[in-house]
Amino acid sequence: MGVLLDELAKAKGDNITVVFDCCHSGSLTRDAKRANLVRGVKQEIVVPSDLDKDILGSTKDIASGSSGTRSTTFDSKFLKAGLNSHVLLAACGSQETAKEDSAGTRGIFTKALLDVLVTVGAEKLTYADLIERLPSLHEQNPQCEGHNRTRILFDSKAPSRRRPLYAVREKDGKYILEAGAAHGITKGATFDVYKNRDCIESDAPLATLTASEPPNPFSTVLSDPSGKRFNFGEQAVALQTGAGTEEDLLIHVAMDPTLENVFRAVAEEIKGSNSGQQQIKLVDADQIGTAHLDIGIENKKVVFNILNPLVTVYGLRRIPFQIDPNIGDIRRVLRAAGHFHWHLHRTGKSNILQNKVKIKLMKLKENEGNDDDDDDEDSARTPVDGENLIQEGVVDVIADVNTMYGIEITNTWDTKLYASVFYFDNSNLSIHPYCLLSSSSGTVDSNLRPGQSLTIGYGPEGGDAFRYSLPVGRDIDVGFIKFFISTEPVDLAVIPQPSPFKQEGRESVTVPPKPRKLWNTALITVVQRRKAS
């Protein structure tokens, strides 16, 4: 299935939707707690291990019909992380069974999915929105997976930046936002609260609340500055309208009259910032060491100088793109820079998780096909020698598009964890997802279980291997791989962003004890050098 989807994506594009209302149960049985049937069929014959050998060995080109041998086989467990070719809507989690109604005529997931589509309309929903709107289903938690799950349903278009909605509940006289520091919430952030998600487009907010104290890892106490009380109901949601001061983008702008439009762009961005995005603050020349970005002008073009010492130490001091001094273009870059630097620099306060997770980045190799090893589903790519290329938080590689890399994250703790991984490209301010958690209307599957490893680019989790290259004329580049690890699922699908520049640069292709609520990040610097001639 993974091979066919990959071939289809190459021929027709990645606007592919896969819906599975099924499970891996071996028989059709009654549910003891409810008159729902477990979906499945009796398997009375042995399925040959090489049933898909012809597909894996020589796949026809879907677009042209011509045949060709694939250099890479794909893991059959394509329902995991690294879904670039398609979006998956699954009826349940990996350890659950999908149920049918009492008559055995349709899946309860299918019915719930169709009910939401009929009620709301496909043209108004993203894939993630659709799954989150599903009602609670008995003993099954539908999942939405794929890097493109924030797109509009059945459409390759994505809404302008996805603004997440968070549930708001009243508990012990306090308004609790079901999102916290791990989600990027900070003290001083403001939120409009609505009766439910359907009211956002048509109704005025019921209230505007503020995060008046530092958030907890996964929740935040909201309050009304005037002390007014509200009755929001059980389906209330909050939309962030303002960022906390901790999220500010600090920039330095040279005092040059030709940069008048830069100052105007900054002023308009500050005045028009009401969508929860980071605010912008100017710093003087004597405080340039605290700034994230320096803006200047050369040959009538606006230039952006990098100030991050983790980058400049390698000699990379400027973003290799220049723009005209156009207010609209400048504002677009400032928004992207604010988003980029906030998510790059934010981190948790506890170091516990850093001691519980081991991270390796390794070179990969393609394994040659072996007829005697057809049952080895994970043999398409493997580490070359298992050597960890990360040395003191830095990976220094020779950029070569033919060299593949993969990541292994190991959970050495006895607690299930959740991991999301991104590549931050300093050359064009883009953020690319290496691994994203699934979305769900209920329980999200853990992708980093106790004592187990999550592999990216190879192995059972699959996904794309990473390849690095440098454009002509550049001899070095520096990017960051950032790992977000937490003890509870955190939807970080809002983090990825395209480059704000019109040209694209290089991309990296007993009562149990109460569980601790922890989150933290790890940052790996990736230095790419051109091979000496």
Coordinates of C-alpha atoms in Angstrom, one line a residue:
M1 CA 0.0 0.0 0.0
G2 CA 2.8 2.4 0.9
V3 CA 4.5 1.8 -2.4
L4 CA 1.3 2.4 -4.4
L5 CA 0.6 5.6 -2.5
D6 CA 4.1 6.8 -3.1
E7 CA 3.9 6.1 -6.9
L8 CA 0.5 7.8 -7.0
A9 CA 1.9 10.9 -5.2
K10 CA 4.8 11.1 -7.6
A11 CA 2.5 11.0 -10.6
K12 CA -0.5 13.0 -9.4
G13 CA 0.7 15.1 -6.5
D14 CA 0.3 14.7 -2.7
N15 CA -3.4 15.6 -2.5
I16 CA -4.4 12.1 -1.5
T17 CA -6.8 11.1 1.3
V18 CA -6.8 7.6 2.8
V19 CA -9.7 6.5 5.0
F20 CA -9.5 3.2 6.9
D21 CA -12.5 2.1 9.0
C22 CA -10.9 -1.2 10.1
C23 CA -8.7 -2.9 12.6
H24 CA -6.4 -5.9 12.8
S25 CA -8.8 -8.2 14.7
G26 CA -8.8 -11.8 13.6
S27 CA -12.5 -12.5 13.9
L28 CA -15.9 -10.9 14.0
T29 CA -17.1 -10.8 17.6
R30 CA -19.6 -9.1 19.8
D31 CA -18.5 -6.4 22.2
A32 CA -19.4 -7.4 25.7
K33 CA -20.2 -3.8 26.8
R34 CA -22.2 -2.6 23.9
A35 CA -24.0 -4.1 20.9
N36 CA -21.3 -3.1 18.5
L37 CA -19.4 -5.5 16.3
V38 CA -15.6 -5.5 15.9
R39 CA -14.8 -5.0 12.3
G40 CA -12.8 -7.9 10.7
V41 CA -13.0 -11.1 8.8
K42 CA -12.1 -14.7 9.6
Q43 CA -8.8 -15.6 8.0
E44 CA -9.0 -19.2 7.0
I45 CA -6.0 -19.2 4.6
V46 CA -2.4 -18.4 5.2
V47 CA -1.4 -15.2 3.4
P48 CA 1.9 -15.7 1.6
S49 CA 4.7 -13.5 2.9
D50 CA 5.7 -12.6 -0.7
L51 CA 2.1 -11.7 -1.8
D52 CA 3.2 -8.1 -2.7
K53 CA 6.6 -9.1 -4.1
D54 CA 5.7 -7.9 -7.6
I55 CA 4.6 -4.5 -6.2
L56 CA 7.7 -4.1 -4.1
G57 CA 10.1 -5.3 -6.7
S58 CA 9.0 -3.6 -9.9
T59 CA 6.3 -1.0 -9.6
K60 CA 4.6 0.4 -12.7
D61 CA 4.6 4.0 -13.3
I62 CA 1.1 5.1 -12.6
A63 CA 1.2 8.1 -14.8
S64 CA 2.7 6.6 -17.9
G65 CA 2.1 2.9 -17.5
S66 CA 5.8 2.2 -18.1
S67 CA 7.6 -0.2 -15.8
G68 CA 10.7 0.5 -13.8
T69 CA 12.6 -1.0 -10.9
R70 CA 12.4 0.8 -7.6
S71 CA 15.6 1.5 -5.8
T72 CA 13.8 1.8 -2.5
T73 CA 11.1 -0.4 -1.0
F74 CA 8.5 1.0 1.4
D75 CA 7.5 -0.4 4.7
S76 CA 4.0 -1.9 4.8
K77 CA 3.5 0.0 8.1
F78 CA 2.9 3.2 6.3
L79 CA 0.3 4.4 8.8
K80 CA 3.1 5.7 11.0
A81 CA 5.0 9.0 11.0
G82 CA 6.5 10.6 8.0
L83 CA 3.4 10.8 5.9
N84 CA 4.3 13.2 3.1
S85 CA 2.3 11.6 0.3
H86 CA -1.1 11.4 1.8
V87 CA -3.3 12.2 4.8
L88 CA -4.7 9.2 6.8
L89 CA -8.0 9.2 8.6
A90 CA -8.1 6.0 10.7
A91 CA -11.0 4.7 12.7
C92 CA -9.0 3.9 15.8
G93 CA -5.6 3.8 17.5
S94 CA -2.9 1.2 16.8
Q95 CA -3.9 -0.8 19.8
E96 CA -7.7 -0.6 19.3
T97 CA -10.4 -2.2 17.3
A98 CA -12.9 -0.5 15.0
K99 CA -16.6 -1.1 15.8
E100 CA -19.7 -1.5 13.6
D101 CA -23.3 -0.7 14.6
S102 CA -25.5 -3.3 16.1
A103 CA -26.8 -4.3 12.7
G104 CA -23.3 -4.9 11.4
T105 CA -24.1 -2.7 8.3
R106 CA -21.7 0.2 8.7
G107 CA -18.8 1.3 10.9
I108 CA -19.5 3.8 13.6
F109 CA -16.5 5.8 12.5
T110 CA -17.8 6.0 9.0
K111 CA -21.2 7.2 10.2
A112 CA -19.7 9.8 12.5
L113 CA -17.4 11.0 9.7
L114 CA -20.3 11.4 7.3
D115 CA -22.4 13.2 9.9
V116 CA -19.8 15.9 10.4
L117 CA -19.3 16.3 6.6
V118 CA -23.0 16.7 6.0
T119 CA -23.5 19.1 8.9
V120 CA -20.5 21.4 8.5
G121 CA -19.4 20.9 4.8
A122 CA -16.1 19.7 3.5
E123 CA -15.2 23.0 2.0
K124 CA -14.9 24.5 5.5
L125 CA -12.9 21.9 7.3
T126 CA -9.3 20.8 7.4
Y127 CA -8.5 17.1 8.0
A128 CA -7.5 17.9 11.6
D129 CA -10.7 19.9 12.2
L130 CA -12.7 17.0 10.9
I131 CA -11.2 14.4 13.3
E132 CA -11.4 16.9 16.3
R133 CA -15.2 17.4 15.6
L134 CA -16.0 13.7 15.8
P135 CA -18.1 12.7 18.8
S136 CA -16.7 10.4 21.4
L137 CA -16.7 6.8 20.1
H138 CA -16.9 3.9 22.4
E139 CA -13.5 2.3 23.0
Q140 CA -11.9 3.7 19.9
N141 CA -10.1 7.0 19.2
P142 CA -10.0 8.0 15.5
Q143 CA -6.6 9.3 14.4
C144 CA -5.5 11.8 11.7
E145 CA -1.9 11.5 10.4
G146 CA 0.1 13.2 7.7
H147 CA 2.2 16.3 7.3
N148 CA -0.6 17.9 5.2
R149 CA -3.4 17.4 7.7
T150 CA -3.9 21.2 8.1
R151 CA -5.1 21.4 4.5
I152 CA -8.7 21.9 3.5
L153 CA -10.4 18.5 2.9
F154 CA -9.8 17.0 -0.5
D155 CA -7.9 20.2 -1.6
S156 CA -4.2 20.9 -1.9
K157 CA -4.8 24.4 -0.5
A158 CA -4.1 25.2 3.1
P159 CA -5.7 28.0 5.1
S160 CA -3.5 31.1 5.8
R161 CA -1.7 30.1 9.1
R162 CA -3.7 27.6 11.1
R163 CA -4.9 29.1 14.3
P164 CA -5.4 26.3 16.9
L165 CA -8.5 26.1 19.0
Y166 CA -8.2 25.0 22.6
A167 CA -10.9 23.8 24.9
V168 CA -11.8 25.9 27.9
R169 CA -13.2 24.3 31.1
E170 CA -14.3 25.8 34.4
K171 CA -12.8 24.0 37.4
D172 CA -12.9 25.0 41.1
G173 CA -14.0 28.5 40.0
K174 CA -11.1 28.9 37.5
Y175 CA -11.2 29.0 33.7
I176 CA -8.7 26.3 32.5
L177 CA -7.3 26.4 29.0
E178 CA -6.4 22.9 27.9
A179 CA -3.0 24.0 26.5
G180 CA 0.1 25.2 28.3
A181 CA 3.8 26.0 28.0
A182 CA 4.4 22.9 25.8
H183 CA 2.0 24.3 23.2
G184 CA 3.8 27.7 23.3
I185 CA 1.4 29.6 25.6
T186 CA 3.1 32.3 27.7
K187 CA 2.0 34.6 30.5
G188 CA 0.2 37.6 29.1
A189 CA -1.3 35.8 26.1
T190 CA -4.9 36.7 25.3
F191 CA -7.8 34.6 24.0
D192 CA -11.2 35.1 22.7
V193 CA -13.6 32.5 24.1
Y194 CA -16.6 31.2 22.0
K195 CA -19.5 28.9 23.0
N196 CA -18.3 26.3 20.5
R197 CA -16.1 26.0 17.4
D198 CA -19.1 26.6 15.1
C199 CA -19.6 30.1 16.5
I200 CA -16.2 31.5 15.6
E201 CA -17.2 32.6 12.1
S202 CA -20.6 34.1 12.9
D203 CA -20.7 35.2 16.5
A204 CA -18.9 37.7 18.7
P205 CA -16.7 36.2 21.4
L206 CA -18.3 35.6 24.8
A207 CA -15.2 37.0 26.5
T208 CA -11.6 37.9 26.1
L209 CA -9.4 36.3 28.8
T210 CA -5.7 36.6 29.7
A211 CA -3.1 34.2 30.9
S212 CA -2.5 36.0 34.1
E213 CA 0.1 33.6 35.5
P214 CA 2.8 31.4 34.0
P215 CA 1.2 28.4 32.3
N216 CA 1.6 24.8 33.5
P217 CA 3.1 22.4 31.0
F218 CA -0.3 21.4 29.5
S219 CA -2.8 23.8 30.9
T220 CA -3.2 27.5 31.6
V221 CA -5.3 29.5 34.1
L222 CA -7.2 32.3 32.3
S223 CA -8.9 35.3 33.9
D224 CA -10.8 38.4 33.0
P225 CA -8.9 41.6 34.0
S226 CA -12.1 43.1 35.5
G227 CA -12.9 39.9 37.5
K228 CA -16.2 39.3 35.7
R229 CA -17.6 35.7 35.8
F230 CA -18.9 33.8 32.7
N231 CA -20.9 30.7 32.0
F232 CA -19.3 29.3 28.9
G233 CA -20.8 25.8 28.8
E234 CA -19.1 22.5 28.2
Q235 CA -18.1 23.0 24.5
A236 CA -16.3 26.4 24.9
V237 CA -13.2 26.9 22.8
A238 CA -10.5 29.7 22.9
L239 CA -8.8 31.3 20.0
Q240 CA -5.5 33.1 20.7
T241 CA -5.5 36.7 19.8
G242 CA -2.4 38.0 21.4
A243 CA 1.0 36.7 22.3
G244 CA 2.8 37.1 25.6
T245 CA 5.8 39.4 25.9
E246 CA 8.1 36.4 26.2
E247 CA 7.4 35.6 22.5
D248 CA 8.5 39.0 21.2
L249 CA 10.7 39.2 18.1
L250 CA 13.5 41.5 18.9
I251 CA 15.0 43.2 15.8
H252 CA 17.6 45.9 15.2
V253 CA 17.2 48.2 12.2
A254 CA 20.0 50.4 11.0
M255 CA 19.2 54.2 11.3
D256 CA 19.2 54.8 7.5
P257 CA 16.6 57.0 5.8
T258 CA 16.3 54.5 3.0
L259 CA 14.9 52.0 5.5
E260 CA 11.8 54.2 6.1
N261 CA 9.5 51.4 4.7
V262 CA 11.0 48.9 7.2
F263 CA 10.0 51.1 10.1
R264 CA 6.5 51.6 8.5
A265 CA 6.2 47.8 8.1
V266 CA 7.1 47.3 11.8
A267 CA 4.6 49.9 12.8
E268 CA 1.8 48.3 10.7
E269 CA 2.7 44.8 12.0
I270 CA 2.5 46.0 15.6
K271 CA -0.8 47.8 15.0
G272 CA -2.4 45.0 13.0
S273 CA -1.2 42.1 15.2
N274 CA -4.4 40.5 16.5
S275 CA -4.1 36.9 15.4
G276 CA -2.0 35.5 18.2
Q277 CA 1.3 36.0 16.4
Q278 CA 4.5 37.3 17.9
Q279 CA 4.9 41.0 18.6
I280 CA 7.9 42.9 17.3
K281 CA 10.1 45.2 19.3
L282 CA 13.0 47.4 18.1
V283 CA 16.2 47.4 20.1
D284 CA 18.9 50.1 20.0
A285 CA 22.4 49.5 18.7
D286 CA 23.9 49.1 22.2
Q287 CA 21.4 46.2 22.8
I288 CA 21.9 44.4 19.5
G289 CA 23.3 41.4 21.4
T290 CA 19.7 40.7 22.6
A291 CA 18.2 40.9 19.1
H292 CA 17.2 37.9 17.0
L293 CA 17.6 39.7 13.6
D294 CA 19.4 42.7 12.2
I295 CA 17.9 44.5 9.2
G296 CA 19.9 46.7 6.8
I297 CA 19.9 47.8 3.2
E298 CA 22.5 47.3 0.4
N299 CA 22.1 48.3 -3.2
K300 CA 18.5 49.4 -2.6
K301 CA 17.6 45.9 -1.3
V302 CA 16.6 45.0 2.2
V303 CA 19.0 42.4 3.8
F304 CA 18.6 40.3 6.9
N305 CA 21.6 39.6 9.1
I306 CA 21.7 36.6 11.4
L307 CA 22.6 37.3 15.0
N308 CA 22.2 33.8 16.5
P309 CA 25.7 32.9 17.9
L310 CA 25.0 29.1 17.3
V311 CA 24.9 30.1 13.6
T312 CA 27.4 32.9 13.3
V313 CA 30.2 30.9 14.9
Y314 CA 30.4 28.9 11.6
G315 CA 30.7 32.1 9.6
L316 CA 27.1 32.3 8.3
R317 CA 26.0 35.8 9.1
R318 CA 23.3 36.7 6.5
I319 CA 20.1 35.1 5.1
P320 CA 21.0 34.6 1.4
F321 CA 17.9 36.4 0.2
Q322 CA 17.3 40.1 -0.4
I323 CA 13.9 41.8 -1.0
D324 CA 12.7 45.1 -2.3
P325 CA 11.8 47.7 0.4
N326 CA 8.1 46.8 0.0
I327 CA 6.0 47.1 3.1
G328 CA 4.0 44.0 2.4
D329 CA 7.0 41.8 1.7
I330 CA 8.8 43.1 4.8
R331 CA 5.8 42.3 7.0
R332 CA 5.7 38.8 5.6
V333 CA 9.3 38.2 6.5
L334 CA 8.9 39.7 10.0
R335 CA 5.9 37.4 10.7
A336 CA 7.8 34.4 9.6
A337 CA 10.9 35.4 11.6
G338 CA 8.8 35.9 14.7
H339 CA 7.3 32.4 14.4
F340 CA 10.7 30.9 13.5
H341 CA 12.7 32.3 16.4
W342 CA 10.0 31.8 19.1
H343 CA 9.6 28.1 18.4
L344 CA 13.3 27.6 17.9
H345 CA 14.3 29.1 21.2
R346 CA 11.5 28.1 23.6
T347 CA 12.2 25.1 25.8
G348 CA 10.9 23.4 29.0
K349 CA 12.3 24.1 32.5
S350 CA 12.8 20.5 33.6
N351 CA 15.8 18.5 32.5
I352 CA 14.3 15.1 33.5
L353 CA 13.3 14.2 30.0
Q354 CA 16.7 15.0 28.5
N355 CA 18.1 12.2 30.7
K356 CA 15.4 9.8 29.7
V357 CA 15.7 10.1 25.9
K358 CA 18.6 9.1 23.7
I359 CA 19.0 10.6 20.2
K360 CA 21.1 9.3 17.4
L361 CA 21.5 10.6 13.9
M362 CA 23.2 8.1 11.5
K363 CA 24.0 7.6 7.9
L364 CA 21.7 5.2 6.1
K365 CA 22.2 2.8 3.2
E366 CA 19.8 1.2 0.8
N367 CA 19.6 -2.6 1.2
E368 CA 19.8 -4.6 -2.0
G369 CA 16.7 -6.8 -2.7
N370 CA 17.0 -10.3 -1.3
D371 CA 14.5 -12.9 -2.4
D372 CA 15.4 -15.0 0.7
D373 CA 14.4 -12.1 3.0
D374 CA 11.0 -11.2 1.8
D375 CA 9.5 -11.3 5.3
D376 CA 11.9 -8.5 6.5
E377 CA 9.6 -5.6 6.2
D378 CA 12.0 -3.1 7.6
S379 CA 15.0 -3.8 5.4
A380 CA 14.6 -1.1 2.8
R381 CA 17.1 1.2 4.6
T382 CA 19.3 0.6 7.6
P383 CA 22.1 2.5 9.3
V384 CA 25.5 2.1 7.7
D385 CA 27.4 1.3 10.9
G386 CA 25.3 2.7 13.7
E387 CA 27.7 5.5 14.4
N388 CA 26.1 8.5 16.1
L389 CA 27.0 11.6 14.2
I390 CA 25.9 13.9 17.0
Q391 CA 28.9 15.2 18.9
E392 CA 28.2 17.7 21.7
G393 CA 25.0 18.7 20.1
V394 CA 26.4 19.3 16.6
V395 CA 26.2 17.3 13.4
D396 CA 28.9 18.3 10.9
V397 CA 28.4 16.8 7.5
I398 CA 29.6 17.1 3.9
A399 CA 26.6 18.1 1.9
D400 CA 25.9 15.4 -0.6
V401 CA 22.5 14.8 -2.1
N402 CA 23.3 11.1 -2.4
T403 CA 24.0 10.5 1.3
M404 CA 21.0 9.7 3.4
Y405 CA 20.5 10.2 7.1
G406 CA 18.0 8.9 9.7
I407 CA 17.2 9.5 13.3
E408 CA 16.6 7.1 16.2
I409 CA 15.0 8.4 19.4
T410 CA 15.0 5.9 22.3
N411 CA 12.8 6.2 25.4
T412 CA 14.7 4.7 28.3
W413 CA 12.0 5.6 30.8
D414 CA 9.0 3.5 32.0
T415 CA 6.6 6.2 30.9
K416 CA 5.1 6.6 27.4
L417 CA 6.3 9.7 25.6
Y418 CA 5.2 11.8 22.6
A419 CA 7.8 13.2 20.1
S420 CA 7.6 15.8 17.3
V421 CA 10.6 16.7 15.3
F422 CA 11.3 19.7 13.0
Y423 CA 14.1 21.1 10.9
F424 CA 14.6 24.9 11.2
D425 CA 16.3 26.3 8.1
N426 CA 18.2 29.5 8.9
S427 CA 18.8 30.2 5.2
N428 CA 15.1 30.9 4.4
L429 CA 13.2 30.8 7.8
S430 CA 11.2 27.7 6.8
I431 CA 10.3 25.0 9.3
H432 CA 9.9 21.5 7.9
P433 CA 8.3 18.6 9.9
Y434 CA 10.4 15.4 10.3
C435 CA 7.8 13.8 12.5
L436 CA 4.4 14.9 13.7
L437 CA 2.0 13.4 16.2
S438 CA -1.4 12.3 14.9
S439 CA -4.5 14.3 15.7
S440 CA -7.5 12.7 17.5
S441 CA -10.8 13.5 18.9
G442 CA -9.9 11.2 21.9
T443 CA -6.7 9.5 22.9
V444 CA -3.6 10.1 20.7
D445 CA -1.3 7.2 20.1
S446 CA 2.1 7.4 21.8
N447 CA 4.9 7.2 19.2
L448 CA 7.6 6.7 21.9
R449 CA 6.6 3.9 24.2
P450 CA 8.6 2.8 27.3
G451 CA 11.8 1.1 26.4
Q452 CA 11.2 1.4 22.6
S453 CA 12.7 3.5 19.8
L454 CA 11.1 5.8 17.2
T455 CA 13.0 5.8 13.9
I456 CA 12.7 8.4 11.3
G457 CA 13.8 7.8 7.7
Y458 CA 14.1 4.0 8.1
G459 CA 12.7 1.0 10.1
P460 CA 9.0 0.4 10.9
E461 CA 8.1 4.0 11.3
G462 CA 9.3 4.7 7.7
G463 CA 9.2 8.3 6.5
D464 CA 11.6 10.1 4.2
A465 CA 15.4 9.9 4.8
F466 CA 17.1 13.2 5.1
R467 CA 19.5 14.4 2.4
Y468 CA 21.4 17.7 2.5
S469 CA 22.8 19.8 -0.3
L470 CA 24.2 23.3 -0.9
P471 CA 23.2 25.6 -3.8
V472 CA 25.8 26.8 -6.2
G473 CA 28.0 29.6 -4.7
R474 CA 27.6 28.6 -1.1
D475 CA 30.1 26.6 0.8
I476 CA 28.4 26.2 4.2
D477 CA 24.9 26.2 5.8
V478 CA 23.6 25.8 9.3
G479 CA 20.2 24.5 10.4
F480 CA 18.7 23.0 13.5
I481 CA 16.8 19.8 14.2
K482 CA 14.6 20.4 17.2
F483 CA 12.9 17.6 19.2
F484 CA 9.8 18.3 21.3
I485 CA 9.3 15.6 23.9
S486 CA 6.4 15.4 26.4
T487 CA 4.6 13.1 28.7
E488 CA 1.2 14.1 27.2
P489 CA 0.3 14.5 23.5
V490 CA 0.9 18.1 22.2
D491 CA -0.4 19.0 18.7
L492 CA 2.4 21.1 17.1
A493 CA 1.0 21.1 13.6
V494 CA 1.0 24.9 13.8
I495 CA 4.8 25.0 13.8
P496 CA 5.8 24.1 10.2
Q497 CA 5.9 27.1 7.8
P498 CA 7.1 27.7 4.3
S499 CA 9.8 30.2 3.5
P500 CA 8.6 33.9 3.3
F501 CA 11.0 34.5 0.4
K502 CA 9.8 34.1 -3.1
Q503 CA 12.8 32.0 -4.1
E504 CA 13.5 28.8 -2.2
G505 CA 16.8 27.9 -0.7
R506 CA 18.1 24.5 0.2
E507 CA 15.8 22.3 2.2
S508 CA 16.6 19.2 4.2
V509 CA 14.8 17.0 2.4
T510 CA -1.3 -0.4 44.2
V511 CA -2.6 3.0 43.4
P512 CA -0.2 4.0 40.7
P513 CA 1.6 7.3 41.4
K514 CA 0.2 10.4 39.7
P515 CA 2.1 10.8 36.3
R516 CA 4.4 13.8 36.1
K517 CA 3.5 16.4 33.6
L518 CA 6.7 17.1 31.8
W519 CA 7.9 18.6 28.5
N520 CA 11.2 19.6 27.1
T521 CA 13.1 20.0 23.9
A522 CA 16.5 19.0 22.4
L523 CA 18.3 21.0 19.7
I524 CA 20.8 19.6 17.3
T525 CA 22.9 21.9 15.1
V526 CA 23.4 20.7 11.5
V527 CA 26.5 22.1 9.8
Q528 CA 26.7 21.4 6.1
R529 CA 30.0 22.0 4.3
R530 CA 31.0 21.7 0.7
K531 CA 33.5 18.9 0.0
A532 CA 37.0 20.3 -0.6
S533 CA 37.9 20.0 -4.3

